[in-house]
Short mmCIF file of C-alpha atoms and ligand atoms in Angstrom, two decimals:
data_model
loop_
_atom_site.label_atom_id
_atom_site.label_comp_id
_atom_site.label_asym_id
_atom_site.label_seq_id
_atom_site.Cartn_x
_atom_site.Cartn_y
_atom_site.Cartn_z
CA MET A 593 -26.00 -31.52 -23.69
CA ASN A 594 -25.63 -30.10 -27.12
CA ARG A 595 -22.48 -31.74 -28.51
CA ALA A 596 -23.23 -30.73 -32.08
CA ILE A 597 -20.50 -28.92 -33.96
CA LYS A 598 -21.15 -25.18 -34.02
CA SER A 599 -19.33 -22.17 -35.29
CA VAL A 600 -18.48 -19.62 -32.57
CA HIS A 601 -17.00 -16.15 -32.92
CA LEU A 602 -14.37 -15.37 -30.27
CA ARG A 603 -13.03 -11.99 -29.19
CA TYR A 604 -9.98 -11.54 -26.99
CA PHE A 605 -9.02 -8.63 -24.75
CA ALA A 606 -6.01 -7.53 -22.73
CA ILE A 607 -3.75 -10.37 -21.56
CA LEU A 608 -5.73 -13.06 -23.40
CA ARG A 609 -5.40 -11.12 -26.66
CA GLU A 610 -1.67 -10.97 -26.14
CA GLN A 611 -1.34 -14.63 -25.22
CA ARG A 612 -3.45 -15.67 -28.22
CA GLY A 613 -1.79 -13.15 -30.55
CA LEU A 614 -5.20 -12.34 -32.07
CA ALA A 615 -8.07 -9.96 -31.28
CA SER A 616 -10.72 -12.28 -32.72
CA GLU A 617 -11.22 -15.57 -34.53
CA ALA A 618 -13.92 -18.00 -35.57
CA VAL A 619 -13.72 -21.58 -34.25
CA GLU A 620 -15.61 -24.78 -34.84
CA THR A 621 -16.35 -26.55 -31.57
CA ASN A 622 -18.51 -29.20 -30.02
CA ALA A 623 -18.10 -27.76 -26.51
CA PRO A 624 -21.57 -27.68 -24.94
CA THR A 625 -20.94 -24.81 -22.50
CA ALA A 626 -18.80 -21.69 -22.23
CA LYS A 627 -16.70 -23.43 -19.58
CA ASP A 628 -16.01 -26.42 -21.83
CA LEU A 629 -15.00 -24.06 -24.63
CA TYR A 630 -12.58 -22.11 -22.45
CA GLU A 631 -10.96 -25.28 -21.13
CA GLU A 632 -10.56 -26.51 -24.69
CA LEU A 633 -8.91 -23.22 -25.72
CA GLN A 634 -6.76 -23.19 -22.58
CA LYS A 635 -5.30 -26.56 -23.60
CA THR A 636 -4.66 -25.44 -27.16
CA HIS A 637 -3.20 -22.01 -26.43
CA GLY A 638 -1.80 -22.39 -22.91
CA PHE A 639 -3.80 -19.50 -21.38
CA LYS A 640 -2.49 -18.98 -17.86
CA LEU A 641 -5.68 -17.63 -16.28
CA ASN A 642 -8.21 -20.19 -15.08
CA CYS A 643 -12.00 -20.06 -15.35
CA ASN A 644 -12.32 -18.88 -11.76
CA ASN A 645 -10.19 -15.81 -12.59
CA LEU A 646 -12.33 -14.94 -15.61
CA ARG A 647 -15.87 -13.96 -16.46
CA VAL A 648 -17.64 -14.81 -19.67
CA ALA A 649 -19.96 -12.86 -21.95
CA VAL A 650 -22.03 -14.31 -24.78
CA ASN A 651 -23.46 -11.89 -27.37
CA ASP A 652 -22.34 -8.87 -25.27
CA ARG A 653 -24.09 -10.07 -22.12
CA PHE A 654 -22.50 -11.51 -18.97
CA VAL A 655 -23.55 -15.14 -18.56
CA ASN A 656 -22.81 -18.07 -16.25
CA TRP A 657 -20.07 -20.50 -17.16
CA SER A 658 -22.76 -23.16 -17.64
CA GLU A 659 -24.36 -21.15 -20.49
CA GLU A 660 -25.03 -23.47 -23.43
CA LEU A 661 -23.45 -22.34 -26.65
CA LYS A 662 -25.39 -21.98 -29.89
CA ASN A 663 -24.29 -21.72 -33.48
CA ASN A 664 -23.00 -18.20 -34.37
CA ASP A 665 -22.65 -17.05 -30.75
CA THR A 666 -20.04 -14.37 -30.00
CA VAL A 667 -18.09 -15.41 -26.91
CA VAL A 668 -15.72 -13.24 -24.87
CA PHE A 669 -13.63 -14.39 -21.91
CA LEU A 670 -12.93 -11.41 -19.67
CA PRO A 671 -9.76 -11.19 -17.56
CA PRO A 672 -10.01 -9.43 -14.14
CA VAL A 673 -10.97 -5.83 -14.90
CA SER A 674 -8.95 -2.81 -13.80
CA GLY A 675 -10.65 0.33 -15.05
CA GLY A 676 -10.68 3.61 -13.16
CA MET B 390 -25.47 9.84 -22.17
CA LEU B 391 -24.75 8.40 -18.77
CA PHE B 392 -21.50 6.61 -19.58
CA VAL B 393 -18.97 7.60 -22.21
CA LEU B 394 -15.92 5.65 -23.32
CA THR B 395 -13.55 7.82 -25.31
CA ASN B 396 -10.09 7.85 -26.87
CA GLU B 397 -10.02 11.63 -26.72
CA LYS B 398 -7.97 13.57 -24.19
CA PHE B 399 -10.21 14.83 -21.42
CA ASP B 400 -11.47 18.40 -21.84
CA GLU B 401 -12.38 19.48 -18.31
CA LYS B 402 -14.07 22.73 -19.29
CA ARG B 403 -16.26 21.22 -21.97
CA HIS B 404 -17.30 18.17 -19.95
CA LYS B 405 -18.20 20.25 -16.93
CA ALA B 406 -20.25 22.66 -19.04
CA ASP B 407 -22.02 19.71 -20.72
CA PHE B 408 -22.78 18.19 -17.34
CA LEU B 409 -24.30 21.41 -15.96
CA GLU B 410 -26.34 21.60 -19.16
CA SER B 411 -27.65 18.07 -18.47
CA CYS B 412 -29.05 19.07 -15.08
CA LEU B 413 -32.45 20.09 -16.37
CA ASN B 414 -33.83 20.60 -12.90
CA ARG B 415 -30.90 22.72 -11.76
CA ASN B 416 -32.73 24.37 -8.91
CA GLY B 417 -33.31 20.98 -7.35
CA ALA B 418 -29.57 20.25 -7.20
CA GLY B 419 -28.02 21.71 -4.07
CA ALA B 420 -24.80 19.69 -4.30
CA TYR B 421 -22.46 18.83 -7.15
CA SER B 422 -19.65 16.32 -6.59
CA TYR B 423 -16.91 15.48 -9.06
CA PHE B 424 -14.42 12.64 -8.93
CA GLU B 425 -11.43 12.45 -11.20
CA GLY B 426 -8.96 9.60 -11.45
CA ARG B 427 -5.55 10.46 -12.85
CA VAL B 428 -2.53 8.50 -14.01
CA ARG B 429 -0.14 8.12 -11.06
CA ASN B 430 3.63 7.68 -11.28
CA SER B 431 3.84 4.53 -9.19
CA ASN B 432 1.95 1.36 -8.31
CA GLU B 433 2.87 -1.24 -5.70
CA GLY B 434 6.34 0.27 -5.40
CA ARG B 435 7.06 0.23 -9.16
CA ALA B 436 7.69 3.44 -11.09
CA VAL B 437 5.00 3.87 -13.77
CA LYS B 438 5.59 6.08 -16.85
CA ALA B 439 2.27 5.66 -18.71
CA LEU B 440 -1.00 3.70 -18.86
CA GLU B 441 -2.97 2.04 -21.56
CA TYR B 442 -6.68 1.19 -21.32
CA GLU B 443 -8.32 -1.44 -23.45
CA ALA B 444 -12.09 -1.85 -23.36
CA TYR B 445 -14.65 -4.34 -24.58
CA SER B 446 -16.63 -1.33 -25.67
CA GLU B 447 -20.04 -2.86 -26.41
CA LEU B 448 -20.33 -4.41 -22.97
CA ALA B 449 -18.42 -1.62 -21.16
CA GLU B 450 -20.93 0.96 -22.38
CA LYS B 451 -23.85 -1.26 -21.42
CA GLU B 452 -22.48 -2.03 -17.95
CA GLY B 453 -21.22 1.52 -17.32
CA THR B 454 -24.60 3.00 -18.27
CA GLU B 455 -26.32 0.52 -15.98
CA ILE B 456 -24.10 1.56 -13.02
CA VAL B 457 -24.80 5.27 -13.51
CA ARG B 458 -28.52 4.54 -13.89
CA GLU B 459 -28.41 2.53 -10.63
CA SER B 460 -26.69 5.41 -8.84
CA ILE B 461 -29.35 7.89 -9.99
CA ALA B 462 -32.12 5.67 -8.62
CA LYS B 463 -30.25 4.72 -5.45
CA PHE B 464 -29.23 8.27 -4.44
CA ASP B 465 -32.13 10.17 -5.99
CA LEU B 466 -29.77 12.21 -8.18
CA VAL B 467 -30.69 15.10 -10.39
CA SER B 468 -28.06 14.00 -12.89
CA ALA B 469 -24.90 11.90 -13.16
CA ILE B 470 -22.31 10.96 -15.73
CA CYS B 471 -19.15 8.88 -15.97
CA ILE B 472 -16.52 9.40 -18.65
CA HIS B 473 -13.76 6.81 -19.02
CA ARG B 474 -10.69 7.03 -21.20
CA ALA B 475 -9.42 4.34 -23.51
CA GLY B 476 -6.07 4.25 -25.27
CA TYR B 477 -2.65 5.51 -24.20
CA LEU B 478 -2.43 7.99 -21.31
CA GLU B 479 0.52 10.01 -20.01
CA LEU B 480 1.24 10.65 -16.32
CA GLY B 481 -1.20 13.13 -14.80
CA GLU B 482 -3.89 12.69 -17.45
CA ILE B 483 -7.48 12.16 -16.35
CA SER B 484 -8.44 8.51 -16.80
CA VAL B 485 -11.94 8.63 -15.36
CA TRP B 486 -14.28 11.51 -14.53
CA ILE B 487 -17.51 11.22 -12.57
CA ALA B 488 -20.04 13.93 -11.83
CA ALA B 489 -23.12 13.67 -9.64
CA ALA B 490 -25.71 16.31 -8.80
CA ALA B 491 -28.13 15.74 -5.94
CA PRO B 492 -30.37 17.74 -3.64
CA HIS B 493 -27.89 17.19 -0.76
CA ARG B 494 -24.14 16.68 -0.47
CA SER B 495 -24.15 13.26 1.19
CA GLU B 496 -25.96 11.75 -1.83
CA SER B 497 -23.70 13.42 -4.40
CA PHE B 498 -20.55 12.24 -2.56
CA ALA B 499 -21.94 8.74 -2.10
CA ALA B 500 -22.94 8.51 -5.76
CA CYS B 501 -19.40 9.32 -6.98
CA ARG B 502 -18.05 6.67 -4.65
CA TYR B 503 -20.62 4.11 -5.74
CA ILE B 504 -19.97 4.69 -9.43
CA ILE B 505 -16.17 4.40 -9.20
CA ASP B 506 -16.30 1.33 -6.94
CA GLU B 507 -18.80 -0.51 -9.13
CA LEU B 508 -16.97 0.51 -12.29
CA LYS B 509 -13.73 -1.05 -11.05
CA LYS B 510 -15.55 -4.29 -10.26
CA ARG B 511 -17.87 -4.66 -13.23
CA VAL B 512 -16.94 -2.73 -16.34
CA PRO B 513 -14.76 -4.63 -18.85
CA ILE B 514 -11.89 -2.17 -19.10
CA TRP B 515 -8.32 -3.34 -18.66
CA LYS B 516 -5.32 -1.33 -17.60
CA ARG B 517 -1.83 -2.00 -18.83
CA GLU B 518 0.92 -0.29 -16.90
CA HIS B 519 4.12 0.84 -18.59
CA TYR B 520 6.99 0.82 -16.11
CA VAL B 521 10.16 2.88 -16.03
CA ASP B 522 12.42 -0.14 -15.62
CA SER B 523 10.55 -3.23 -16.87
CA ASP B 524 8.12 -4.54 -19.49
CA PRO B 525 4.46 -3.44 -19.40
CA GLU B 526 1.96 -5.64 -17.54
CA TRP B 527 -1.80 -6.03 -17.47
CA VAL B 528 -2.94 -4.98 -14.00
CA ASN B 529 -4.66 -7.73 -11.95
CA CYS B 530 -3.75 -10.43 -14.47
CA ALA B 531 -0.35 -11.72 -13.46
CA ASN B 532 -0.21 -13.90 -10.33
CA ARG B 533 -1.65 -11.12 -8.20
CA ASN B 534 -4.96 -10.59 -6.51
CA HIS B 535 -7.96 -10.74 -8.76
CA ARG B 536 -8.90 -7.23 -7.91
CA GLU B 537 -7.09 -3.98 -7.39
CA LEU B 538 -5.87 -3.65 -3.80
CA SER B 539 -7.80 -1.07 -1.85
CA GLU B 540 -5.83 1.06 0.57
CA SER B 541 -8.87 1.92 2.69
CA GLU B 542 -9.73 -1.77 2.97
CA TYR B 543 -6.14 -2.52 3.98
CA TYR B 544 -6.46 -0.21 7.01
CA SER B 545 -10.15 -0.86 7.68
CA ARG B 546 -9.56 -2.63 11.01
CA GLN B 547 -7.29 0.17 12.19
CA PHE B 548 -9.40 3.20 11.14
CA VAL B 549 -12.06 2.32 13.67
CA LEU B 550 -9.74 2.56 16.68
CA PRO B 551 -10.46 5.44 19.06
CA SER B 552 -8.13 8.42 18.48
CA PHE B 553 -7.12 6.98 15.10
CA GLY B 554 -9.46 7.43 12.15
CA ILE B 555 -8.56 8.92 8.81
CA LEU B 556 -6.61 11.75 10.46
CA GLY B 557 -4.37 9.34 12.33
CA GLN B 558 -3.92 7.28 9.20
CA ASN B 559 -2.91 10.36 7.22
CA LYS B 560 -0.38 11.31 9.89
CA LEU B 561 1.18 7.86 9.59
CA LYS B 562 1.20 8.08 5.81
CA ALA B 563 3.11 11.35 6.00
CA ALA B 564 5.63 9.95 8.51
CA LYS B 565 9.21 8.85 7.88
CA VAL B 566 10.69 6.26 10.21
CA LEU B 567 14.22 4.87 10.30
CA VAL B 568 14.80 1.46 11.88
CA ILE B 569 18.44 0.83 12.75
CA GLY B 570 19.16 -2.86 13.11
CA ALA B 571 17.01 -5.28 11.11
CA GLY B 572 17.40 -8.17 13.56
CA GLY B 573 15.38 -9.58 16.46
CA LEU B 574 13.91 -6.20 17.47
CA GLY B 575 13.92 -4.77 13.97
CA SER B 576 11.99 -7.67 12.37
CA PRO B 577 8.68 -7.12 14.14
CA ALA B 578 9.20 -3.36 14.35
CA LEU B 579 9.64 -3.07 10.58
CA LEU B 580 6.70 -5.35 9.80
CA TYR B 581 4.29 -3.59 12.16
CA LEU B 582 5.36 -0.08 11.14
CA ALA B 583 4.83 -1.06 7.51
CA GLY B 584 1.52 -2.74 8.29
CA ALA B 585 0.29 0.33 10.17
CA GLY B 586 0.99 2.41 7.06
CA CYS B 587 3.94 4.64 7.97
CA GLY B 588 4.59 6.23 4.57
CA GLN B 589 8.36 5.71 4.59
CA VAL B 590 9.97 2.93 6.63
CA ASP B 591 13.69 2.61 5.97
CA ALA B 592 16.00 -0.14 7.25
CA CYS B 593 19.66 0.11 8.24
CA ASP B 594 21.84 -2.93 8.82
CA PHE B 595 25.26 -3.94 7.56
CA ASP B 596 24.96 -7.65 8.46
CA SER B 597 23.93 -10.65 6.39
CA VAL B 598 21.48 -13.35 7.49
CA GLU B 599 22.99 -16.21 9.50
CA LEU B 600 21.36 -19.46 10.53
CA SER B 601 21.63 -18.51 14.23
CA ASN B 602 19.54 -15.37 13.52
CA LEU B 603 16.42 -17.10 12.28
CA HIS B 604 14.96 -18.18 15.65
CA ARG B 605 14.27 -14.53 16.44
CA GLN B 606 14.65 -12.54 13.19
CA ILE B 607 11.29 -13.52 11.78
CA ILE B 608 11.44 -11.26 8.74
CA TYR B 609 13.89 -13.74 7.08
CA THR B 610 13.68 -17.37 6.02
CA THR B 611 16.26 -20.09 5.38
CA GLU B 612 16.20 -19.01 1.73
CA ASN B 613 17.80 -15.71 2.76
CA LEU B 614 20.95 -17.15 4.36
CA GLU B 615 24.07 -15.08 3.67
CA ALA B 616 22.10 -12.35 1.88
CA PRO B 617 22.29 -8.75 3.19
CA LYS B 618 19.58 -8.08 5.77
CA ALA B 619 18.64 -4.48 5.09
CA SER B 620 17.62 -4.89 1.45
CA LEU B 621 15.76 -8.16 2.21
CA ALA B 622 13.87 -6.53 5.05
CA SER B 623 13.00 -3.52 2.93
CA ALA B 624 11.67 -5.71 0.10
CA ARG B 625 9.74 -7.86 2.57
CA ILE B 626 7.87 -4.95 4.15
CA ARG B 627 6.96 -3.54 0.73
CA GLN B 628 5.24 -6.89 0.13
CA GLN B 629 3.55 -6.64 3.51
CA ASN B 630 2.12 -3.25 2.56
CA PRO B 631 2.23 -2.17 -1.08
CA PHE B 632 1.05 1.33 -0.09
CA ILE B 633 4.30 2.34 1.64
CA ASN B 634 7.84 3.12 0.54
CA SER B 635 11.00 1.61 1.96
CA LYS B 636 14.68 1.79 1.17
CA SER B 637 17.72 0.24 2.80
CA PHE B 638 21.28 1.35 3.46
CA SER B 639 24.13 1.15 5.99
CA LEU B 640 24.43 3.76 8.72
CA PRO B 641 27.17 6.34 7.95
CA ASN B 642 30.25 5.71 10.08
CA ASN B 643 30.63 9.32 11.24
CA ALA B 644 28.46 11.47 13.48
CA LYS B 645 28.13 14.39 11.08
CA ASP B 646 26.61 12.40 8.20
CA THR B 647 24.44 10.40 10.61
CA GLN B 648 22.98 13.61 12.08
CA VAL B 649 22.19 14.90 8.59
CA LEU B 650 20.52 11.57 7.81
CA PHE B 651 18.48 11.58 11.05
CA LYS B 652 17.08 15.04 10.30
CA GLU B 653 15.13 13.52 7.41
CA TYR B 654 13.07 11.38 9.80
CA ASP B 655 10.24 11.90 12.26
CA VAL B 656 11.35 9.11 14.54
CA ILE B 657 14.32 6.75 14.82
CA LEU B 658 14.06 3.22 16.22
CA ASP B 659 17.24 1.91 17.77
CA CYS B 660 17.00 -1.86 17.35
CA THR B 661 20.73 -2.54 17.72
CA ASP B 662 22.27 -4.83 20.28
CA ASN B 663 25.41 -3.15 21.56
CA MET B 664 26.00 -0.20 23.85
CA ASP B 665 28.59 1.59 21.67
CA THR B 666 26.20 1.82 18.74
CA LYS B 667 23.31 2.77 21.02
CA LEU B 668 25.27 5.68 22.46
CA PHE B 669 26.34 6.79 18.98
CA ILE B 670 22.70 6.71 17.78
CA SER B 671 21.51 8.56 20.88
CA ASP B 672 24.18 11.28 20.49
CA CYS B 673 23.25 11.80 16.83
CA ALA B 674 19.49 11.80 17.56
CA ILE B 675 19.94 14.50 20.20
CA ALA B 676 22.01 16.60 17.79
CA ALA B 677 19.44 16.09 15.01
CA ASN B 678 16.62 16.80 17.49
CA VAL B 679 14.56 13.80 16.44
CA ALA B 680 12.54 11.39 18.58
CA LEU B 681 14.36 8.17 19.43
CA ILE B 682 12.82 4.92 20.64
CA SER B 683 15.38 2.52 21.92
CA ALA B 684 15.18 -1.01 23.31
CA SER B 685 17.79 -3.26 24.88
CA VAL B 686 17.17 -6.88 25.70
CA ARG B 687 19.01 -9.21 28.02
CA LYS B 688 17.70 -12.74 28.60
CA PHE B 689 14.07 -12.29 29.75
CA GLU B 690 14.44 -8.64 30.67
CA ALA B 691 14.45 -5.47 28.66
CA GLN B 692 14.52 -1.70 28.81
CA LEU B 693 12.45 0.51 26.58
CA HIS B 694 13.21 4.25 26.26
CA ILE B 695 11.67 7.11 24.36
CA TRP B 696 13.69 10.26 23.99
CA MET B 697 11.60 13.15 22.81
CA PRO B 698 13.03 15.92 20.65
CA ALA B 699 14.12 18.90 22.77
CA LEU B 700 11.54 21.36 21.42
CA GLU B 701 8.70 19.13 22.58
CA ASN B 702 10.29 18.54 25.92
CA SER B 703 8.46 20.63 28.48
CA LYS B 704 11.09 20.09 31.16
CA PRO B 705 14.25 22.17 31.16
CA GLY B 706 17.27 20.37 29.78
CA GLY B 707 17.32 17.43 27.44
CA GLN B 708 17.58 13.79 28.30
CA CYS B 709 19.36 11.04 26.49
CA LEU B 710 20.82 7.59 26.81
CA ARG B 711 24.16 9.09 27.81
CA CYS B 712 22.54 10.76 30.84
CA LEU B 713 22.27 7.18 32.13
CA TRP B 714 25.10 5.22 30.59
CA ASN B 715 28.50 5.77 29.07
CA GLU B 716 31.13 3.72 27.28
CA LYS B 717 32.43 2.34 30.58
CA ASP B 718 29.16 0.47 30.93
CA THR B 719 29.72 -1.17 27.58
CA LEU B 720 31.78 -3.96 29.04
CA ALA B 721 29.12 -4.74 31.60
CA ALA B 722 26.37 -4.84 28.99
CA GLN B 723 26.62 -8.30 27.52
CA SER B 724 25.14 -8.63 24.03
CA CYS B 725 22.63 -11.38 23.33
CA VAL B 726 25.34 -13.41 21.61
CA ASP B 727 26.80 -14.18 25.03
CA ALA B 728 23.77 -13.93 27.31
CA GLY B 729 21.31 -15.89 25.18
CA ILE B 730 17.99 -14.68 23.87
CA LEU B 731 14.53 -15.99 22.98
CA GLY B 732 12.76 -14.87 19.80
CA ALA B 733 9.52 -14.15 21.63
CA VAL B 734 11.33 -11.69 23.91
CA THR B 735 12.82 -9.56 21.10
CA GLY B 736 9.48 -9.99 19.33
CA ILE B 737 7.60 -8.34 22.19
CA LEU B 738 10.09 -5.51 22.60
CA GLY B 739 10.32 -4.80 18.85
CA SER B 740 6.51 -4.71 18.74
CA MET B 741 6.48 -2.29 21.71
CA GLN B 742 8.93 -0.03 19.87
CA ALA B 743 6.68 -0.04 16.80
CA LEU B 744 3.64 0.70 18.96
CA GLU B 745 5.34 3.60 20.76
CA ALA B 746 6.42 5.00 17.37
CA ILE B 747 2.84 4.77 16.06
CA LYS B 748 1.48 6.47 19.20
CA TYR B 749 4.06 9.24 18.89
CA LEU B 750 3.33 9.80 15.18
CA VAL B 751 -0.45 9.75 15.56
CA GLY B 752 -0.30 11.97 18.65
CA ILE B 753 -1.54 9.50 21.25
CA PRO B 754 0.13 10.48 24.52
CA SER B 755 2.49 7.92 26.04
CA PRO B 756 3.44 7.71 29.70
CA LEU B 757 6.85 6.65 28.47
CA ALA B 758 8.03 10.12 27.44
CA ASN B 759 11.14 10.70 29.54
CA HIS B 760 10.68 7.43 31.34
CA ILE B 761 12.37 4.11 31.11
CA CYS B 762 10.13 1.11 31.04
CA LEU B 763 11.67 -1.95 32.64
CA VAL B 764 10.15 -5.07 31.20
CA ASP B 765 10.49 -8.39 33.01
CA LEU B 766 8.97 -11.08 30.88
CA LEU B 767 9.53 -13.87 33.42
CA SER B 768 7.40 -12.25 36.11
CA LEU B 769 5.41 -10.22 33.53
CA GLN B 770 6.04 -6.93 35.26
CA LEU B 771 6.32 -3.51 33.67
CA THR B 772 7.95 -0.80 35.76
CA GLN B 773 8.19 2.82 34.67
CA ILE B 774 10.99 4.92 36.07
CA ALA B 775 11.13 8.66 35.48
CA THR B 776 14.38 9.92 34.04
CA THR B 777 15.71 13.39 34.73
CA HIS B 778 18.11 15.79 33.09
CA ASN B 779 21.69 15.00 34.03
CA GLU B 780 23.61 18.26 34.28
CA HIS B 781 26.86 16.38 33.82
CA CYS B 782 25.77 14.70 30.58
CA PRO B 783 28.21 15.93 27.92
CA VAL B 784 25.73 15.50 25.09
CA CYS B 785 22.56 17.02 26.51
CA ASN B 786 24.26 20.07 27.95
CA ILE B 787 26.31 20.78 24.86
CA GLY B 788 23.28 19.87 22.80
CA SER B 789 20.97 22.37 24.50
CA SER B 790 23.50 25.21 24.47
CA SER B 791 24.30 24.70 20.78
CA LEU B 792 20.57 24.63 20.15
CA ALA B 793 20.28 27.96 21.96
CA GLU B 794 23.15 29.35 19.90
CA ALA B 795 21.53 28.23 16.72
CA LYS B 796 18.35 30.09 17.66
CA THR B 797 20.03 33.46 18.35
ZN1 ZN C 170 22.06 13.25 28.08
#
């Protein structure tokens, strides 16, 4: 597990953007995976949706929650979609 | 371009011309299908005034393009495109537009369906609904299901029934039903009518919930004690089926207003428990010429009646509850308060009323037209007895002659 501190760029959409009050931010984290990062953010910001309600994309590509994060990754947590 | 995300208002003429232009092998395309999604004025019973779409555009374009590409390969299309709006949309505006051209119609239809279904599941676009009477909400995000509810999936186990199908379902959706009495009979009747997808299911009752009701009035819980039944029941069935409408009110206390009210409905369910009210409802239903399905329960026995509207009655002369009973019988007819009643008994009869209403609305013939069904739930026997026109009935005879007068 890569517990090194890395810098990650986050983008927020829809209800997460509103709950965070920001569309994007850069964070320093030692979270090894996307799931660890979301759980960390959930504690800090009180996001109501859980991992199993969300999907995650890293660098504009859907990935599994176990995806290991690297320095300078762009991470997006996607609430349940409702287009159409 | 296979998938376009745009903030611009949809230009039908231009997009259609562009799409035809994109079909290089036009002679190979024998079928063109178009799907358009528009902003609707309500969702799950809430009045909507506008929509807002937010997209994660980089990934939405990638995923949307992939879906259209999949559809082209899967259905052997000549060409296909999907255009999705972002930003703020007014009622009636096009939110999504899909076009598919294929050699044959079944592929072009199927491709439109595939693209819209996959899009709703996979493309990162979020919809925020602006309501007439409350704050805006992100659809699918607040303690609801994780996906948009699908009406066709809701009825999927019912569609497949013989003599039902999409036609039957559409008949139910167009139907308006009034249930009078939201008690032991009304509880299951309301729930099953709503579940079946009757478009408008309204509830009448002037009572409030009492503890002694709950053993049979399964639409309520102990949390509802002392609250008015009709509005609770109406809210409950809208939760049961978000694709229907329901309102609640008390029955007018005079015949004239009640007849006017009844004329708005396709069928009335009498789920009341006393003879005076039953006769009043029957008289008004005959005058309004609307189908009436009535049940009365006593201990383990019950009677179920269907009174057809006069114009559909092939026999001469109408028939009604008053052909059989009058106010003098009221004293003899003990209500369930005195005689005692089991919840399962009203449950069965209320369900039978709902079923007869569904059959009537869908057009499935019932042997019960102009019959009484005697139900004995101790011996489990059903007996059908034909009813006939009673030439001394004050309602039917006046009713038919005034109907004749109205026609001339
Ligand atoms: Zn009569």
